[in-house]
Coordinates of C-alpha atoms and ligand atoms in Angstrom, one line a residue:
M1 CA -13.9 1.5 -15.0
L2 CA -16.5 0.8 -17.6
N3 CA -16.0 -2.0 -20.1
S4 CA -15.6 0.0 -23.3
S5 CA -17.3 -2.7 -25.5
T6 CA -20.4 -3.3 -23.4
G7 CA -20.6 0.0 -21.5
E8 CA -21.1 -2.2 -18.4
I9 CA -19.1 -2.3 -15.2
P10 CA -16.6 -5.2 -15.4
S11 CA -17.8 -7.8 -12.9
Q12 CA -15.7 -9.6 -10.4
G13 CA -16.2 -12.5 -12.9
T14 CA -13.7 -10.8 -15.2
K15 CA -11.1 -11.7 -12.7
L16 CA -11.7 -15.5 -12.6
A17 CA -8.4 -17.2 -12.9
H18 CA -9.5 -20.4 -14.5
A19 CA -12.6 -19.4 -16.4
D20 CA -12.8 -20.3 -20.1
E21 CA -13.5 -17.5 -22.5
E22 CA -17.2 -18.0 -22.9
R23 CA -17.8 -18.1 -19.1
H24 CA -15.6 -15.2 -18.7
A25 CA -17.4 -13.1 -21.3
R26 CA -20.8 -14.0 -19.8
A27 CA -19.8 -13.1 -16.3
A28 CA -18.5 -9.7 -17.5
S29 CA -22.0 -8.5 -18.2
G30 CA -22.9 -7.2 -14.8
I31 CA -21.8 -7.1 -11.2
A32 CA -21.7 -10.8 -10.2
A33 CA -22.4 -10.1 -6.6
F34 CA -22.6 -13.7 -5.7
I35 CA -19.3 -15.0 -7.0
P36 CA -17.3 -16.2 -4.0
K37 CA -13.8 -15.0 -3.5
S38 CA -12.7 -18.6 -3.3
I39 CA -12.9 -18.8 -7.1
G40 CA -9.9 -16.5 -7.1
R41 CA -9.1 -13.2 -8.8
V42 CA -6.6 -12.5 -11.5
D43 CA -6.1 -9.0 -10.1
D44 CA -5.5 -9.3 -6.4
P45 CA -7.3 -6.5 -4.6
T46 CA -4.3 -6.0 -2.3
D47 CA -2.0 -5.4 -5.2
A48 CA -4.6 -3.0 -6.6
L49 CA -4.7 -1.0 -3.4
R50 CA -0.9 -1.0 -3.1
R51 CA -0.7 0.5 -6.6
L52 CA -3.2 3.2 -5.7
I53 CA -1.4 4.1 -2.5
T54 CA 2.2 3.9 -3.9
S55 CA 1.6 5.4 -7.3
P56 CA 2.9 8.9 -7.9
D57 CA -0.6 10.1 -8.8
L58 CA -3.0 11.3 -6.3
S59 CA -5.5 8.5 -5.6
F60 CA -9.1 8.6 -4.2
L61 CA -11.0 6.1 -2.1
M62 CA -14.7 6.5 -1.9
E63 CA -16.6 5.7 1.2
A64 CA -19.1 2.8 1.1
H65 CA -21.0 1.1 3.9
D66 CA -22.8 -1.8 2.3
G67 CA -23.1 -3.7 -0.9
L68 CA -25.3 -1.2 -2.6
S69 CA -23.1 1.9 -1.9
A70 CA -20.0 -0.2 -2.9
A71 CA -21.6 -1.1 -6.3
I72 CA -22.7 2.6 -6.8
A73 CA -19.1 3.8 -6.1
R74 CA -17.8 1.3 -8.6
Q75 CA -20.3 2.4 -11.2
A76 CA -19.3 6.0 -10.7
G77 CA -15.7 5.0 -11.6
F78 CA -13.9 4.9 -8.3
A79 CA -11.0 2.5 -8.3
G80 CA -11.0 1.8 -4.5
L81 CA -13.2 2.0 -1.5
W82 CA -13.0 3.2 2.1
A83 CA -15.1 1.0 4.4
S84 CA -15.9 3.8 6.9
G85 CA -16.5 2.9 10.5
L86 CA -18.7 5.9 10.9
S87 CA -20.8 5.1 7.9
I88 CA -21.1 1.3 8.5
S89 CA -22.1 2.1 12.1
A90 CA -24.7 4.7 10.9
S91 CA -26.1 2.3 8.4
L92 CA -26.5 -0.3 11.1
G93 CA -28.1 2.2 13.4
Y94 CA -25.1 2.4 15.7
R95 CA -22.8 5.2 17.0
D96 CA -19.2 5.3 15.8
A97 CA -18.0 4.3 19.2
N98 CA -17.3 0.6 18.6
E99 CA -21.0 -0.2 19.2
A100 CA -20.9 -2.3 16.0
S101 CA -18.8 -5.5 16.7
W102 CA -15.8 -6.5 14.6
T103 CA -17.9 -9.4 13.2
D104 CA -20.5 -6.8 12.1
V105 CA -17.8 -4.9 10.2
V106 CA -16.3 -8.1 8.7
E107 CA -19.7 -9.1 7.4
V108 CA -20.4 -5.7 5.8
V109 CA -17.0 -5.6 4.2
G110 CA -17.6 -9.1 2.7
R111 CA -20.8 -7.8 1.0
M112 CA -19.0 -4.7 -0.2
A113 CA -16.2 -6.8 -1.8
D114 CA -18.6 -9.2 -3.5
A115 CA -20.8 -6.4 -4.8
S116 CA -18.1 -4.2 -6.1
G117 CA -14.9 -6.3 -6.7
L118 CA -13.0 -3.2 -5.8
P119 CA -10.0 -3.0 -3.4
I120 CA -11.2 -1.9 0.0
L121 CA -9.3 -0.2 2.7
V122 CA -11.2 -1.0 5.9
D123 CA -11.4 1.4 8.8
G124 CA -10.4 -1.0 11.6
D125 CA -10.8 1.6 14.3
S126 CA -8.3 0.9 17.0
G127 CA -8.3 -2.8 16.3
F128 CA -11.1 -3.7 18.7
G129 CA -8.8 -4.3 21.6
N130 CA -5.1 -5.2 22.0
F131 CA -2.7 -6.8 19.5
N132 CA -4.6 -10.1 19.6
N133 CA -7.9 -8.5 18.6
A134 CA -6.2 -6.4 15.9
R135 CA -4.6 -9.4 14.3
L136 CA -7.7 -11.5 14.4
L137 CA -9.7 -8.6 12.8
A138 CA -7.0 -8.2 10.1
A139 CA -7.0 -12.0 9.3
K140 CA -10.8 -12.1 9.1
L141 CA -11.0 -9.0 6.9
L142 CA -8.4 -10.6 4.5
Q143 CA -10.5 -13.7 4.3
R144 CA -13.5 -11.7 3.4
G145 CA -11.9 -9.8 0.6
A146 CA -10.5 -6.7 2.1
A147 CA -7.3 -5.2 0.6
G148 CA -6.1 -3.2 3.6
V149 CA -6.9 -2.2 7.1
C150 CA -6.3 1.1 8.8
L151 CA -5.7 1.1 12.6
E152 CA -5.8 4.3 14.7
D153 CA -3.7 4.9 17.7
K154 CA -6.5 5.1 20.3
G155 CA -7.9 2.7 22.8
F156 CA -11.1 0.5 22.8
P157 CA -13.8 1.7 22.7
K158 CA -12.9 4.6 20.4
M159 CA -15.0 7.6 19.7
N160 CA -15.4 9.3 16.3
S161 CA -12.6 11.9 15.9
F162 CA -15.1 14.7 15.3
V163 CA -17.1 14.0 18.5
G164 CA -16.1 15.8 21.7
D165 CA -12.6 16.3 23.0
R166 CA -11.8 13.1 24.8
H167 CA -9.5 11.3 22.4
P168 CA -6.8 9.6 24.6
L169 CA -3.9 8.4 22.5
A170 CA -2.6 4.9 22.8
D171 CA 0.9 4.3 24.2
I172 CA 3.3 4.3 21.2
D173 CA 4.9 1.0 22.0
E174 CA 1.7 -0.7 22.7
F175 CA 0.1 0.5 19.5
S176 CA 3.3 -0.4 17.6
G177 CA 2.8 -3.9 19.0
R178 CA -0.7 -3.9 17.4
L179 CA 0.7 -3.0 14.1
K180 CA 3.5 -5.6 14.3
A181 CA 1.0 -8.3 15.2
V182 CA -1.1 -7.4 12.2
K183 CA 1.9 -7.4 9.9
D184 CA 3.2 -10.7 11.2
T185 CA -0.2 -12.2 10.7
T186 CA -1.2 -10.9 7.3
G187 CA 2.2 -9.9 5.8
D188 CA 2.1 -8.4 2.3
D189 CA -1.4 -9.9 1.7
L190 CA -3.0 -6.9 3.5
I191 CA -2.0 -3.3 3.3
L192 CA -1.6 -1.8 6.8
V193 CA -2.3 1.9 7.3
A194 CA -1.3 3.4 10.6
R195 CA -3.6 6.3 11.5
I196 CA -2.2 9.1 13.7
E197 CA -4.7 10.9 16.0
A198 CA -2.1 13.2 17.6
L199 CA -3.5 16.3 15.8
I200 CA -7.1 15.4 16.6
A201 CA -6.0 15.0 20.3
G202 CA -4.2 18.4 20.3
Y203 CA -0.7 17.1 20.7
G204 CA 0.7 18.9 17.6
L205 CA 3.1 18.2 14.8
E206 CA 6.1 16.9 16.7
E207 CA 4.1 14.2 18.4
A208 CA 2.6 13.2 15.1
L209 CA 6.0 12.9 13.4
M210 CA 7.4 10.9 16.3
R211 CA 4.5 8.5 16.0
A212 CA 4.8 8.3 12.3
E213 CA 8.5 7.2 12.7
A214 CA 7.5 4.6 15.2
Y215 CA 4.7 3.2 13.1
A216 CA 6.9 3.0 10.1
A217 CA 9.4 1.0 12.1
A218 CA 6.6 -1.3 13.2
G219 CA 5.8 -2.2 9.6
A220 CA 3.0 0.1 8.5
D221 CA 2.7 0.5 4.7
A222 CA 1.3 4.0 4.9
I223 CA 0.4 6.8 7.3
L224 CA -3.0 8.3 7.7
I225 CA -2.7 11.7 9.3
H226 CA -6.0 13.0 10.5
S227 CA -7.1 16.6 11.3
R228 CA -10.4 18.2 12.2
K229 CA -9.4 21.8 11.4
S230 CA -11.2 23.6 8.6
V231 CA -8.0 24.4 6.8
P232 CA -5.3 21.9 5.7
D233 CA -2.4 23.7 7.3
E234 CA -1.4 21.0 9.8
I235 CA -1.8 18.3 7.3
L236 CA 0.4 20.1 4.8
A237 CA 3.0 20.8 7.5
F238 CA 3.1 17.2 8.4
A239 CA 3.5 16.2 4.7
D240 CA 6.3 18.8 4.3
Q241 CA 8.2 17.4 7.3
W242 CA 7.5 13.7 6.7
Q243 CA 8.9 13.8 3.2
N244 CA 7.0 10.7 2.1
K245 CA 9.0 8.3 4.2
L246 CA 5.8 6.3 3.8
P247 CA 2.9 7.3 1.6
V248 CA 0.5 9.8 3.3
V249 CA -3.3 9.3 3.3
I250 CA -5.7 12.1 4.3
V251 CA -9.4 12.5 5.1
P252 CA -10.4 16.1 4.3
T253 CA -13.9 15.9 5.7
K254 CA -13.5 19.1 7.7
Y255 CA -11.1 21.0 5.4
Y256 CA -13.3 20.1 2.4
K257 CA -12.9 23.4 0.6
T258 CA -9.3 22.8 -0.2
P259 CA -8.8 22.0 -3.9
V260 CA -7.1 18.6 -4.5
A261 CA -4.3 20.4 -6.4
A262 CA -2.9 21.4 -3.0
Y263 CA -2.6 17.7 -2.1
R264 CA -0.9 16.9 -5.4
D265 CA 1.6 19.7 -4.8
A266 CA 2.2 18.3 -1.3
G267 CA 2.9 14.8 -2.6
I268 CA 0.0 13.3 -0.7
S269 CA -0.7 9.7 -1.9
T270 CA -4.4 9.2 -1.2
V271 CA -7.5 11.2 -0.4
I272 CA -10.4 9.4 1.4
W273 CA -13.9 10.9 0.7
A274 CA -14.9 9.4 4.0
N275 CA -18.6 9.6 4.6
H276 CA -20.3 11.2 1.7
A277 CA -22.3 8.2 0.4
M278 CA -23.8 7.7 3.8
R279 CA -24.6 11.5 4.2
A280 CA -26.1 11.6 0.7
A281 CA -28.3 8.6 1.7
V282 CA -29.4 10.4 4.9
A283 CA -30.2 13.6 3.0
G284 CA -32.0 11.7 0.2
M285 CA -34.0 9.4 2.4
R286 CA -35.0 12.2 4.7
Q287 CA -36.2 14.3 1.9
I288 CA -38.2 11.5 0.3
C289 CA -39.7 10.3 3.6
G290 CA -40.7 13.9 4.4
R291 CA -42.4 14.4 1.0
I292 CA -44.3 11.1 1.1
I293 CA -45.7 11.7 4.6
A294 CA -46.7 15.3 3.7
E295 CA -48.1 14.5 0.3
E296 CA -49.7 11.1 1.2
S297 CA -48.6 10.1 -2.2
I298 CA -45.7 8.8 -4.2
A299 CA -46.8 10.3 -7.4
G300 CA -44.7 13.5 -7.1
I301 CA -41.5 11.8 -6.0
E302 CA -41.2 9.3 -8.8
P303 CA -38.9 11.5 -10.9
D304 CA -36.6 12.0 -7.9
V305 CA -35.9 8.4 -7.0
A306 CA -33.9 5.8 -8.9
T307 CA -35.9 3.7 -11.3
L308 CA -36.3 0.1 -10.5
D309 CA -34.6 -0.7 -13.8
E310 CA -31.6 1.3 -12.6
V311 CA -31.4 -0.9 -9.4
F312 CA -31.8 -4.1 -11.5
R313 CA -28.9 -3.0 -13.8
L314 CA -26.7 -2.0 -10.9
L315 CA -27.0 -5.4 -9.3
G316 CA -26.7 -7.5 -12.5
Y317 CA -30.2 -8.9 -12.8
D318 CA -29.5 -9.5 -16.5
E319 CA -26.8 -12.0 -15.6
L320 CA -29.3 -13.9 -13.4
A321 CA -31.8 -14.0 -16.3
A322 CA -29.0 -15.4 -18.5
A323 CA -28.1 -17.9 -15.9
E324 CA -31.7 -19.1 -15.5
E325 CA -31.8 -19.6 -19.2
R326 CA -28.7 -21.8 -18.9
Y327 CA -29.3 -23.7 -15.8
L328 CA -33.0 -24.0 -15.1
P329 CA -34.8 -26.9 -16.8
K330 CA -36.7 -25.8 -19.9
H331 CA -39.7 -28.0 -19.4
G332 CA -42.7 -27.1 -17.2
Ligands
SPV401 C1 -14.6 7.0 9.3 O1 -15.0 7.3 8.2 O2 -15.1 6.2 10.1 C2 -13.3 7.6 9.7 C3 -13.0 8.9 9.3 O3 -12.7 7.1 10.6 S1 -13.5 10.1 10.4 O4 -14.9 9.9 10.6 O5 -13.1 11.3 9.9 O6 -12.8 9.8 11.7
MG402 MG1 -13.7 5.7 11.6

């Protein structure tokens, strides 16, 4: 993802449709976090996400939960992001049980899109209600720069799939109506991923496959099949039976030991690393807070935290300095 000539991350500015060469080159020097989507993009994020999901290669989406984590994922080289409901909730101090509102999520996703310029698949939970809430959420996410939304076949409020055993599934027809309403509203402008919770809820493979057929008929672009087992067996069995009637997306949070070669062999489309930026932040912040309180000093931790220059580079402060040079009056 790095610009080979400058070594910098290409900014969203590189995508400006009508920019002249000079403006284009200047904008390419950092992450132009402030450039509004309304200026337009040459490379549409939805097309980019579609390519990731439909390409024959295994693709990866990295979790992000705010502008900073989105920019870091881009700097690392990820081509797409997962706006995790769990991680966004955690970063806002909420539980992953629809305590954060849909407007909270839309707001965060907008910051992630601006700060990274990457295609974002948004965890839309169960759509925050019925078909009407789901289509409103999808439309607003599209307006704020999302490339896709993933809806899971549960009710509102949902609970994180790894918490407890109460995961009642939505009625298939009712959930299909949610998917249809989103498709009718956002069409090809937003990728629609239907997430099946049948394995999480303990209903087994047949139920999962039946649901996948129904959600494909309702207009989903891809199927996310979720599992909380520590081995990938049920996911691989699903992929074997499903035969890629739609691309398959997985979230190997619990079966994390499985090498990705197994997913390539199974024809999986996309792997989501679903919460690891948030968990890294928790571990890192906890460690640093613990040391500062114990040592009553910041002297020892300096080598273990990012330098301020690193933060400035990440968020394109050099571009701001250049803009000041260009736009601020020289006198006084
Ligand atoms: C999320 O990241 O919020 C997800 C994935 O939905 S999981 O937490 O595994 O349910
Ligand atoms: Mg979630």
